CSV table of C-alpha atoms in Angstrom, one decimal:
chain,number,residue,atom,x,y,z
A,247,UNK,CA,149.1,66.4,38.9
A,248,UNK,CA,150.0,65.9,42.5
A,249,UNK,CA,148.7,65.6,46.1
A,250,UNK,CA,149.4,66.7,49.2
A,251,UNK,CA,149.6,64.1,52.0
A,252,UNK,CA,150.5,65.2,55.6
A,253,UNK,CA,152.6,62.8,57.6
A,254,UNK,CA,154.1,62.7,61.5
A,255,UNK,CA,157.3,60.8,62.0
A,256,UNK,CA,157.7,59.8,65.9
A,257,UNK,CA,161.4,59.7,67.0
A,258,UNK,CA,162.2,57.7,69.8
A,259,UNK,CA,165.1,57.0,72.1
A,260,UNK,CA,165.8,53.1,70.9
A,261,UNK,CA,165.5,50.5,74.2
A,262,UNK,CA,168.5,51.0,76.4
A,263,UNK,CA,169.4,53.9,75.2
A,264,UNK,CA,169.9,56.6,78.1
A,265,UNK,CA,167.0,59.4,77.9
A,266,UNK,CA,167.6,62.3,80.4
A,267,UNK,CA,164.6,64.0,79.6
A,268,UNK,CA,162.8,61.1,80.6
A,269,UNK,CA,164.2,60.8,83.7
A,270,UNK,CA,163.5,64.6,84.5
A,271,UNK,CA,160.1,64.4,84.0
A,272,UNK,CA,159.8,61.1,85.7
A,273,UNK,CA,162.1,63.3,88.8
A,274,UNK,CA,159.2,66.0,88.6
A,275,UNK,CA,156.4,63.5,89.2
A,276,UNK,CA,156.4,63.9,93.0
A,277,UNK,CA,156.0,67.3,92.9
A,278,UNK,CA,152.8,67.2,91.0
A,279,UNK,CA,151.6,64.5,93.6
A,280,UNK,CA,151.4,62.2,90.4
A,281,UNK,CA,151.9,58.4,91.4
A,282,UNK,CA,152.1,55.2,89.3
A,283,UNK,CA,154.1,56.8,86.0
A,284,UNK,CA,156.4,55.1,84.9
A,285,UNK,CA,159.1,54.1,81.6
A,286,UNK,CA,158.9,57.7,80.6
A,287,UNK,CA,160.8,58.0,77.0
A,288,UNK,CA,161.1,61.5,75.4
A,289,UNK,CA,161.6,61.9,71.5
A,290,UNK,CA,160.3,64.3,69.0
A,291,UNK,CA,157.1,64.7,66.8
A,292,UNK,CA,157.5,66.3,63.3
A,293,UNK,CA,154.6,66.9,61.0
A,294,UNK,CA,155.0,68.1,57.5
A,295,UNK,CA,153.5,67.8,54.2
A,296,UNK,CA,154.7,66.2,51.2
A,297,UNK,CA,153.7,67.1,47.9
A,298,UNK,CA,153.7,63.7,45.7
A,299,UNK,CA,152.0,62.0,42.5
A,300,UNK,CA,151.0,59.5,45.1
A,301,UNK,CA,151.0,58.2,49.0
A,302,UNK,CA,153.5,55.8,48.3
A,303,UNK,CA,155.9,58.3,46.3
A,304,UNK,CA,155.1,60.6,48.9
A,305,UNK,CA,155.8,58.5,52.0
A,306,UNK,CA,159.6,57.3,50.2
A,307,UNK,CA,160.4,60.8,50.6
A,308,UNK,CA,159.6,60.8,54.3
A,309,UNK,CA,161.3,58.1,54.9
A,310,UNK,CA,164.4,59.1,53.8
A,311,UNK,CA,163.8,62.3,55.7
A,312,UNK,CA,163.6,60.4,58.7
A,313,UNK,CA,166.4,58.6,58.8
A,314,UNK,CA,168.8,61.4,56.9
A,315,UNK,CA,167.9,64.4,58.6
A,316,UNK,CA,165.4,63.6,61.6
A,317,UNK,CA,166.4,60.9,63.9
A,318,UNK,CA,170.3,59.4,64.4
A,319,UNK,CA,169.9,55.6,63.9
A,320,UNK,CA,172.7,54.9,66.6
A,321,UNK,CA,170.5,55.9,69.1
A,322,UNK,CA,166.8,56.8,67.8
A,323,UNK,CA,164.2,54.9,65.8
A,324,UNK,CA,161.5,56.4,63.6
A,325,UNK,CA,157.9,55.5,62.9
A,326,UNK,CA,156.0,57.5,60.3
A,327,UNK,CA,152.4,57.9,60.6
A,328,UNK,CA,150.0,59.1,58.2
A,329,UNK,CA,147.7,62.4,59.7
A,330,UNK,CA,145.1,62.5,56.9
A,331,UNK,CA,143.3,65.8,58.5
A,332,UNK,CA,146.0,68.7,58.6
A,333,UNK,CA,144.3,71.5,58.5
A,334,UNK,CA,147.2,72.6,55.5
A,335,UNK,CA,145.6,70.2,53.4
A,336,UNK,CA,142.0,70.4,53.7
A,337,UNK,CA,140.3,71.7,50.5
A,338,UNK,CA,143.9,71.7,48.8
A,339,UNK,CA,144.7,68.3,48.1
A,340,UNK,CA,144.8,67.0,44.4
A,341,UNK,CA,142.4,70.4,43.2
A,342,UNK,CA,143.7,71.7,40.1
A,343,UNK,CA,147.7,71.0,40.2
B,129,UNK,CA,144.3,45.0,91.7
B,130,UNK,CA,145.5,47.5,88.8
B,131,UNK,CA,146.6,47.8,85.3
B,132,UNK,CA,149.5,49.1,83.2
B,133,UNK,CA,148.4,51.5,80.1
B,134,UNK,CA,151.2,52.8,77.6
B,135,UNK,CA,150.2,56.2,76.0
B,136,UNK,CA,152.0,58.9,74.1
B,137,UNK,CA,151.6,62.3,74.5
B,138,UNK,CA,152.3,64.3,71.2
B,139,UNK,CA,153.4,68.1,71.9
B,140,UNK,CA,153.1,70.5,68.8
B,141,UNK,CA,153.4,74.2,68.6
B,142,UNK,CA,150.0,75.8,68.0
B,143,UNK,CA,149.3,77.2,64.5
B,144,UNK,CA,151.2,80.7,63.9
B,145,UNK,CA,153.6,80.3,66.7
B,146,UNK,CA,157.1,80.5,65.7
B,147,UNK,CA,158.9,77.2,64.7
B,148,UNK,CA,162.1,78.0,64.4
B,149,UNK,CA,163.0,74.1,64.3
B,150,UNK,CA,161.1,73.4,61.9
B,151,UNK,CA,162.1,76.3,59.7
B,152,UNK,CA,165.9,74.6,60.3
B,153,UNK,CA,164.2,71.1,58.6
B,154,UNK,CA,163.0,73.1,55.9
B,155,UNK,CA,166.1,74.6,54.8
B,156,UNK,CA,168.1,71.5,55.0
B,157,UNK,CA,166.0,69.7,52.4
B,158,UNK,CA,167.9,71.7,49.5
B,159,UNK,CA,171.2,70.1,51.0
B,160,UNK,CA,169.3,66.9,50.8
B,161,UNK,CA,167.9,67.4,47.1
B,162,UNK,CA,164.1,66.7,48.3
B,163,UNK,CA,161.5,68.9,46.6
B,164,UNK,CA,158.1,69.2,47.7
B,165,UNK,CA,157.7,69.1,51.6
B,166,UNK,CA,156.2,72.3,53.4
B,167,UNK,CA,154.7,73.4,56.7
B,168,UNK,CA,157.1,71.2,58.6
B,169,UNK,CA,156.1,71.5,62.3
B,170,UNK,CA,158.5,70.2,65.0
B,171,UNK,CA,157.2,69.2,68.5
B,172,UNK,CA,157.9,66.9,71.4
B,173,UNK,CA,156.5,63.1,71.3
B,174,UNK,CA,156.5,61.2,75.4
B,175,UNK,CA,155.6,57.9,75.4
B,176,UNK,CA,155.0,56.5,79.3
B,177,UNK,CA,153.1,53.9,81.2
B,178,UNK,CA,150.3,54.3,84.0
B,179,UNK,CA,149.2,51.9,86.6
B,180,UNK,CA,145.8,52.3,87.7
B,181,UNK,CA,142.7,50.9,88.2
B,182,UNK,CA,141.1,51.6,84.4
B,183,UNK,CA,142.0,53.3,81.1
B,184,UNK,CA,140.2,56.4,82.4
B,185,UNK,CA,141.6,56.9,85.5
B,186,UNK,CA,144.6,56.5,83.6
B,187,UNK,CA,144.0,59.2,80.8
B,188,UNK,CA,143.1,61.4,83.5
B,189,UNK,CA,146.5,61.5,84.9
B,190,UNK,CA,148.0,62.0,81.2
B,191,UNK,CA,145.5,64.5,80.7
B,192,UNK,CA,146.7,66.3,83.9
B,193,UNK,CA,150.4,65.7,83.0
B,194,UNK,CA,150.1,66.8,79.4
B,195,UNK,CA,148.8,70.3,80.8
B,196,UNK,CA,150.6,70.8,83.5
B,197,UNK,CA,154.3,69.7,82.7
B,198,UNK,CA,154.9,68.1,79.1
B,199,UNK,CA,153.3,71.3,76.9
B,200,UNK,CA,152.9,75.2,77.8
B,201,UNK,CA,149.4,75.9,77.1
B,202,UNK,CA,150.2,79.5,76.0
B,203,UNK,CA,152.2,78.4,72.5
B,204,UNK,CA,151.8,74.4,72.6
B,205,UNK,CA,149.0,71.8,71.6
B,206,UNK,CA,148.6,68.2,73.2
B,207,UNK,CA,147.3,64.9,72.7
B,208,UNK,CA,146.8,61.6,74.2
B,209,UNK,CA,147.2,58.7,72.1
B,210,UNK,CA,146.8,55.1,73.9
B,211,UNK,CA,149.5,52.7,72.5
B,212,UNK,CA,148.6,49.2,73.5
B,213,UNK,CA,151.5,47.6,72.3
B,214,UNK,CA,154.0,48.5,74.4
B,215,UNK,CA,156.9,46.2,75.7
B,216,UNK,CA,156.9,47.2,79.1
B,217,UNK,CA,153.2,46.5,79.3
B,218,UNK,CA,154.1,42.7,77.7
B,219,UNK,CA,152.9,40.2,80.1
B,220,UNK,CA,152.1,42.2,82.9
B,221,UNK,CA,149.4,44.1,82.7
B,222,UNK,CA,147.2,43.0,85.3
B,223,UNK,CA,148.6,40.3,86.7
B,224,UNK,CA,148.1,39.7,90.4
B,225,UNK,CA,148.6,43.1,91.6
């Protein structure tokens, strides 16, 4: 029997690393009339959901999805975060498997 | 006198639009060997500082920014997430300004 757990990993530019994005949106802040933003960083957010015999089993395998295939550890860290309430999971986890 | 607050803004693609990203992560897991991860959903994570006089004043301007330049309302979901422990928040947040 397994579960399904839902997980975001966060992907960040690490410190000092340069982050053009960031800077674009920090360029387009005038125009909106928006003062007092600052240290914008721009990574990426990827939600998915792991089907395991259990959270830790379930959260190695993101893990290693993060840093194999999701961020480039030269330049980008990861955090990985557990969502409980995806809506893929409600009424599915652990029923019957 | 005013404060810095850190916050994230996570960017996902509403349920049922297209995802072609995220359809790329799930065809690379078979390359990887990993079983049992679905409904991978890739979006846009910005993590930025604002200075100003509370923590709603400050959400206010996220809120407004989240809308109006970090997502497209029309195929992309937002929130706000406050994330105390910044570094660039270290130390200074409220001190004699």
């Amino acid at each position: 029997m397994s579960t399904d757990f839902r997980f975001a990993v966060n992907v960040t530019p690490k410190p000092g690393i340069l982050d053009p994005q960031g800077r674009a949106v920090e360029g387009s802040l005038g125009h909106l009339g928006i003062d007092g933003v600052s240290a914008v960083r721009v990574g990426r957010r990827v939600e998915l959901t792991v089907d395991a015999a259990d959270e830790g089993a379930a959260r190695a395998i993101v893990d290693r999805l993060a840093s194999e295939l999701l961020s480039n550890p030269l330049i980008e860290a990861y955090a990985v975060e557990a969502i409980g309430a995806a809506s893929s999971t409600v009424g599915a986890a652990g029923e019957g498997r």
